[in-house]
Amino acid sequence: MIVLGIETSCDETAAAIVADGKEVRSNVVASQIDLHKKYGGVVPEIASRAHIEHLDVVIEEALCVAGCDAHAVDALAVTNRPGLVGALQIGVTAAKTLSWAWRKPLIGVDHIRAHAISPMIDLDESPWPAVGLIVSGGHTSLFDIRSTVDIKLLGATTDDAAGEAFDKVAAILGLAYPGGPSIQRAAETGDASAIRFPRTMLKHGSLDFSFSGIKTAVLYHVHGHGKTSGGLAKLSPQDISDIAASFQQAVVDVLVRKTMLAVAKTKRSTVVLGGGVGANRLLRDSLQVICADHGLAFHAAPKPYCTDNAAMIAAHGYHLLRAGMTSDLTLDAYPTGSLV
Ligand code: KG4
Ligand code: ZN
């Protein structure tokens, strides 16, 4: 069964063709990073306009690379939550139009659920049930994933998402947007034990997260608490690398510890990792090592399916379609997710 996936929830215009929920025939992503870079973050109105300009070309390319046409497509899956509402509406309107014109079923997909199941793309065997750590620019969540359509939230961020913390700390350090890859690069030559930034665990046994404290700690470390500010100008490239490495280590420590706590609570024997921050090398390697030490299976989403893409939307759409969970032409866009 062939599903065309469409993704426009934030700053990536994406379309993909996926067969049977796992075989990715095309995965086209038009990134808007260059448009938003100078503002240090995503500007919603610019994102919506760019989606309008690029979406039809991106869909055509996805069909062309996969070597298929409208007749070969069995269904359309589109992200309809959570995200920037104006941006989501572009994808939802396009998918509804194609669903009506091609007379093919329409499936509304929750972006975070799609990130949660993305580690199964390219796997021969289904990894469920599993604990899922899904870390993106807008969300930091732990899930008990029992199947592709049965996902229970175990814990989530109470303030900044992990990716948001990477982006904000990169801005404090004068590093380029998006912050995750910039911090990872700077950290390569840094000493991760140079500064002991806080590891916020919240109350005993909690599976929730908080990353606003560490962001403030980095801000104070760079600028000082008062008028005696050091400031970015006084930091050497080595200082910046040390701060980046120490920050990255602190965030990864919290994510790994909480994931292992979720494993202990659920008694699952498999861990999966997805979302943009899931592309982080230290996080991938640390989870790999700790899972091996504890005899757990570990699957990280392949890197192209960590950051925003439509392959995961098509893959999740396939499973919803099989479960009869289709949408109709009243499908709307929502800023919030369906997992609470
Ligand atoms: O999943 P995603 O592409 O979009 C959302 O759904 O939010 O995640 C984007 C986030 C950004 O905050 C970006 O800085 C972060 O993922 N990110 C990384 C890395 N690559 C992207 N964070 C840490 N290390 C990376 N290598
Ligand atoms: Zn995402």
Coordinates of C-alpha atoms in Angstrom, one line a residue, residues 52-325:
I52 CA 2.9 27.8 -0.2
E53 CA 5.8 28.5 -2.6
H54 CA 7.4 25.1 -2.4
L55 CA 4.9 22.5 -1.5
D56 CA 3.6 21.6 -5.0
V57 CA 7.2 21.3 -6.3
V58 CA 8.2 19.1 -3.3
I59 CA 5.1 16.8 -3.8
E60 CA 5.9 16.5 -7.5
E61 CA 9.5 15.6 -6.8
A62 CA 8.5 13.0 -4.2
L63 CA 6.2 11.3 -6.8
C64 CA 8.9 11.6 -9.5
V65 CA 11.7 10.2 -7.4
A66 CA 9.4 7.3 -6.3
G67 CA 8.5 6.7 -10.0
C68 CA 4.8 6.9 -9.3
D69 CA 1.7 9.0 -10.2
A70 CA -1.6 9.8 -8.6
H71 CA -3.0 6.4 -9.7
A72 CA -0.4 4.5 -7.7
V73 CA -1.1 6.4 -4.5
D74 CA -3.5 4.6 -2.2
A75 CA -3.9 7.3 0.5
L76 CA -2.7 10.8 1.6
A77 CA -1.3 11.4 5.1
V78 CA -0.7 14.9 6.4
T79 CA 0.5 16.4 9.7
N80 CA -2.4 18.3 11.2
R81 CA -1.0 18.8 14.7
P82 CA 0.9 20.0 16.7
G83 CA 2.8 22.9 15.0
L84 CA 2.4 26.5 13.7
V85 CA -1.2 26.7 12.7
G86 CA -0.7 28.8 9.6
A87 CA 2.0 26.4 8.4
L88 CA 0.0 23.3 9.2
Q89 CA -3.0 24.7 7.2
I90 CA -0.9 24.8 4.0
G91 CA -0.2 21.1 4.1
V92 CA -3.7 20.2 5.3
T93 CA -5.4 22.2 2.5
A94 CA -3.1 20.6 -0.1
A95 CA -3.8 17.1 1.2
K96 CA -7.5 17.7 1.4
T97 CA -7.5 19.0 -2.2
L98 CA -5.5 16.0 -3.5
S99 CA -7.7 13.6 -1.5
W100 CA -10.8 15.1 -3.1
A101 CA -9.4 15.3 -6.7
W102 CA -7.8 11.8 -6.6
R103 CA -10.6 10.2 -4.6
K104 CA -8.2 8.7 -2.2
P105 CA -8.5 8.4 1.6
L106 CA -7.1 11.2 3.8
I107 CA -5.4 10.6 7.2
G108 CA -4.6 13.4 9.7
V109 CA -1.3 12.6 11.5
D110 CA 0.0 13.9 14.9
H111 CA 3.6 15.0 14.3
I112 CA 4.8 13.7 17.6
R113 CA 3.2 10.3 17.2
A114 CA 4.9 10.1 13.8
H115 CA 8.3 11.0 15.5
A116 CA 7.5 8.2 18.0
I117 CA 7.1 5.5 15.4
S118 CA 9.9 6.8 13.1
P119 CA 12.6 4.5 14.6
M120 CA 10.8 1.5 13.0
I121 CA 11.3 2.8 9.5
D122 CA 13.9 0.5 7.7
L123 CA 13.7 -2.1 10.5
D124 CA 12.8 -5.7 9.5
E125 CA 10.9 -6.5 12.7
S126 CA 8.6 -4.3 14.7
P127 CA 10.3 -3.0 17.8
W128 CA 7.1 -2.6 19.9
P129 CA 6.5 -2.6 22.8
A130 CA 9.2 -0.1 23.7
V131 CA 10.0 3.0 25.7
G132 CA 10.3 5.9 23.3
L133 CA 12.4 9.0 24.0
I134 CA 11.2 11.6 21.5
V135 CA 13.2 14.9 21.6
S136 CA 12.5 17.7 19.2
G137 CA 12.5 21.5 19.0
G138 CA 9.1 21.7 20.5
H139 CA 8.7 18.6 22.6
T140 CA 10.7 16.3 25.0
S141 CA 8.6 13.3 25.7
L142 CA 8.8 9.7 27.1
F143 CA 6.3 7.3 25.7
D144 CA 5.2 3.8 26.3
I145 CA 4.7 2.7 22.7
R146 CA 2.7 -0.5 22.7
S147 CA 2.0 -0.5 19.0
T148 CA 2.0 2.1 16.2
V149 CA -1.5 3.2 17.2
D150 CA -1.4 2.7 20.9
I151 CA 1.0 5.2 22.4
K152 CA 0.9 6.4 26.1
L153 CA 2.6 9.5 27.4
L154 CA 4.8 8.8 30.4
G155 CA 6.4 12.2 30.9
A156 CA 7.0 15.5 29.1
T157 CA 8.8 18.8 29.4
T158 CA 7.3 21.3 31.9
D159 CA 9.0 24.3 30.1
D160 CA 11.6 24.4 27.4
A161 CA 12.0 21.4 25.1
A162 CA 15.5 19.9 24.8
G163 CA 15.9 21.2 21.2
E164 CA 14.7 24.6 22.2
A165 CA 17.4 24.6 25.0
F166 CA 20.0 23.7 22.3
D167 CA 18.7 26.5 20.1
K168 CA 18.6 29.1 22.9
V169 CA 22.0 28.2 24.3
A170 CA 23.5 28.3 20.8
A171 CA 22.1 31.9 20.5
I172 CA 23.7 32.8 23.9
L173 CA 27.0 31.5 22.6
G174 CA 26.7 33.3 19.3
L175 CA 26.5 30.0 17.4
A176 CA 24.4 29.5 14.2
Y177 CA 20.7 28.4 14.1
P178 CA 19.6 25.6 14.4
G179 CA 21.5 25.3 17.6
G180 CA 21.7 21.5 18.0
P181 CA 24.1 20.8 15.2
S182 CA 26.2 24.0 16.0
I183 CA 26.5 23.0 19.7
Q184 CA 27.4 19.4 18.7
R185 CA 30.2 20.7 16.4
A186 CA 31.5 23.2 19.0
A187 CA 31.5 20.5 21.7
E188 CA 33.8 18.2 19.6
T189 CA 36.8 20.3 20.7
G190 CA 35.5 21.1 24.2
D191 CA 35.9 19.6 27.7
A192 CA 32.5 18.2 28.9
S193 CA 33.7 18.3 32.5
A194 CA 34.8 22.0 32.4
I195 CA 31.6 23.4 33.9
R196 CA 29.1 21.5 36.1
F197 CA 25.8 22.7 34.8
P198 CA 22.6 21.6 36.7
R199 CA 20.9 18.3 35.9
T200 CA 17.3 19.1 36.7
M201 CA 15.5 15.8 37.7
L202 CA 12.3 17.3 39.3
K203 CA 10.7 15.4 42.0
H204 CA 11.8 11.8 42.9
G205 CA 10.7 9.3 40.2
S206 CA 9.3 12.0 37.9
L207 CA 9.4 11.3 34.2
D208 CA 8.9 15.0 33.4
F209 CA 11.7 17.3 32.2
S210 CA 12.7 20.9 32.8
F211 CA 15.4 22.6 30.7
S212 CA 14.8 26.2 31.4
G213 CA 17.2 26.1 34.5
I214 CA 20.2 25.0 32.5
K215 CA 19.6 27.6 29.8
T216 CA 19.6 30.3 32.5
A217 CA 22.7 28.7 34.1
V218 CA 24.5 29.1 30.7
L219 CA 23.3 32.7 30.4
Y220 CA 24.7 33.6 33.8
H221 CA 27.9 31.7 33.1
V222 CA 28.4 33.8 30.0
H223 CA 27.1 37.2 31.1
G224 CA 27.5 37.0 34.9
H225 CA 24.8 37.8 37.5
G226 CA 25.1 41.5 37.5
K227 CA 27.0 44.5 36.3
T228 CA 30.3 42.6 36.5
S229 CA 29.3 40.7 33.4
G230 CA 32.0 38.8 31.5
G231 CA 30.1 38.7 28.2
L232 CA 30.5 36.7 25.1
A233 CA 33.3 39.0 23.8
K234 CA 35.6 37.9 26.6
L235 CA 35.2 34.2 25.8
S236 CA 37.8 32.4 23.7
P237 CA 36.8 29.8 21.1
Q238 CA 38.0 27.2 23.6
D239 CA 35.8 28.6 26.3
I240 CA 32.8 28.4 24.0
S241 CA 33.6 24.8 23.1
D242 CA 33.9 23.9 26.8
I243 CA 30.5 25.5 27.6
A244 CA 28.9 23.7 24.6
A245 CA 30.4 20.4 25.6
S246 CA 29.4 20.8 29.3
F247 CA 25.9 21.9 28.3
Q248 CA 25.4 19.0 25.9
Q249 CA 26.7 16.5 28.5
A250 CA 24.3 17.8 31.1
V251 CA 21.2 17.6 28.8
V252 CA 22.2 14.1 27.6
D253 CA 22.7 12.9 31.2
V254 CA 19.2 14.0 32.1
L255 CA 17.7 12.4 29.0
V256 CA 19.5 9.1 29.5
R257 CA 18.7 8.9 33.3
K258 CA 15.0 9.6 32.7
T259 CA 14.8 7.1 29.9
M260 CA 16.3 4.4 32.2
L261 CA 13.8 5.4 34.9
A262 CA 11.0 4.9 32.3
V263 CA 12.4 1.4 31.4
A264 CA 12.4 0.5 35.1
K265 CA 8.8 1.7 35.6
T266 CA 7.4 0.0 32.4
K267 CA 9.7 -3.1 32.5
R268 CA 10.1 -2.7 28.7
S269 CA 13.1 -4.4 27.1
T270 CA 13.5 -2.1 24.1
V271 CA 14.3 1.6 23.9
V272 CA 13.7 3.8 20.7
L273 CA 14.9 7.3 20.0
G274 CA 13.5 9.9 17.6
G275 CA 13.0 13.6 17.0
G276 CA 15.6 16.2 15.9
V277 CA 17.7 16.0 19.0
G278 CA 17.8 12.2 18.4
A279 CA 20.3 13.1 15.7
N280 CA 22.8 14.1 18.4
R281 CA 25.8 11.8 18.4
L282 CA 26.5 11.9 22.2
L283 CA 22.8 11.1 22.9
R284 CA 22.7 8.2 20.4
D285 CA 26.0 6.8 21.6
S286 CA 25.2 7.1 25.3
L287 CA 21.8 5.4 24.9
Q288 CA 23.4 2.7 22.8
V289 CA 26.0 2.0 25.6
I290 CA 23.6 2.0 28.5
C291 CA 21.1 -0.2 26.8
A292 CA 23.8 -2.7 25.9
D293 CA 24.9 -2.7 29.5
H294 CA 21.4 -3.4 30.7
G295 CA 20.7 -6.0 28.0
L296 CA 18.1 -3.8 26.3
A297 CA 17.5 -3.5 22.6
F298 CA 18.0 0.0 21.2
H299 CA 16.9 1.5 17.9
A300 CA 17.6 5.1 17.0
A301 CA 15.7 6.5 14.0
P302 CA 18.0 6.8 11.0
K303 CA 19.3 10.4 11.0
P304 CA 17.2 11.6 8.0
Y305 CA 14.1 10.5 9.9
C306 CA 15.1 12.3 13.1
T307 CA 14.7 15.9 11.9
D308 CA 11.4 16.8 10.3
N309 CA 10.4 14.7 7.3
A310 CA 7.3 13.3 5.6
A311 CA 8.5 9.7 5.5
M312 CA 7.5 9.3 9.2
I313 CA 4.1 11.0 8.4
A314 CA 3.4 8.5 5.5
A315 CA 4.6 5.6 7.7
H316 CA 2.3 6.5 10.6
G317 CA -0.5 7.3 8.1
Y318 CA -0.3 3.7 6.8
H319 CA -0.8 2.2 10.2
L320 CA -3.7 4.6 11.0
L321 CA -5.3 3.6 7.6
R322 CA -5.0 -0.1 8.5
A323 CA -6.6 0.6 11.8
G324 CA -9.5 2.4 10.0
M325 CA -8.5 5.7 11.6

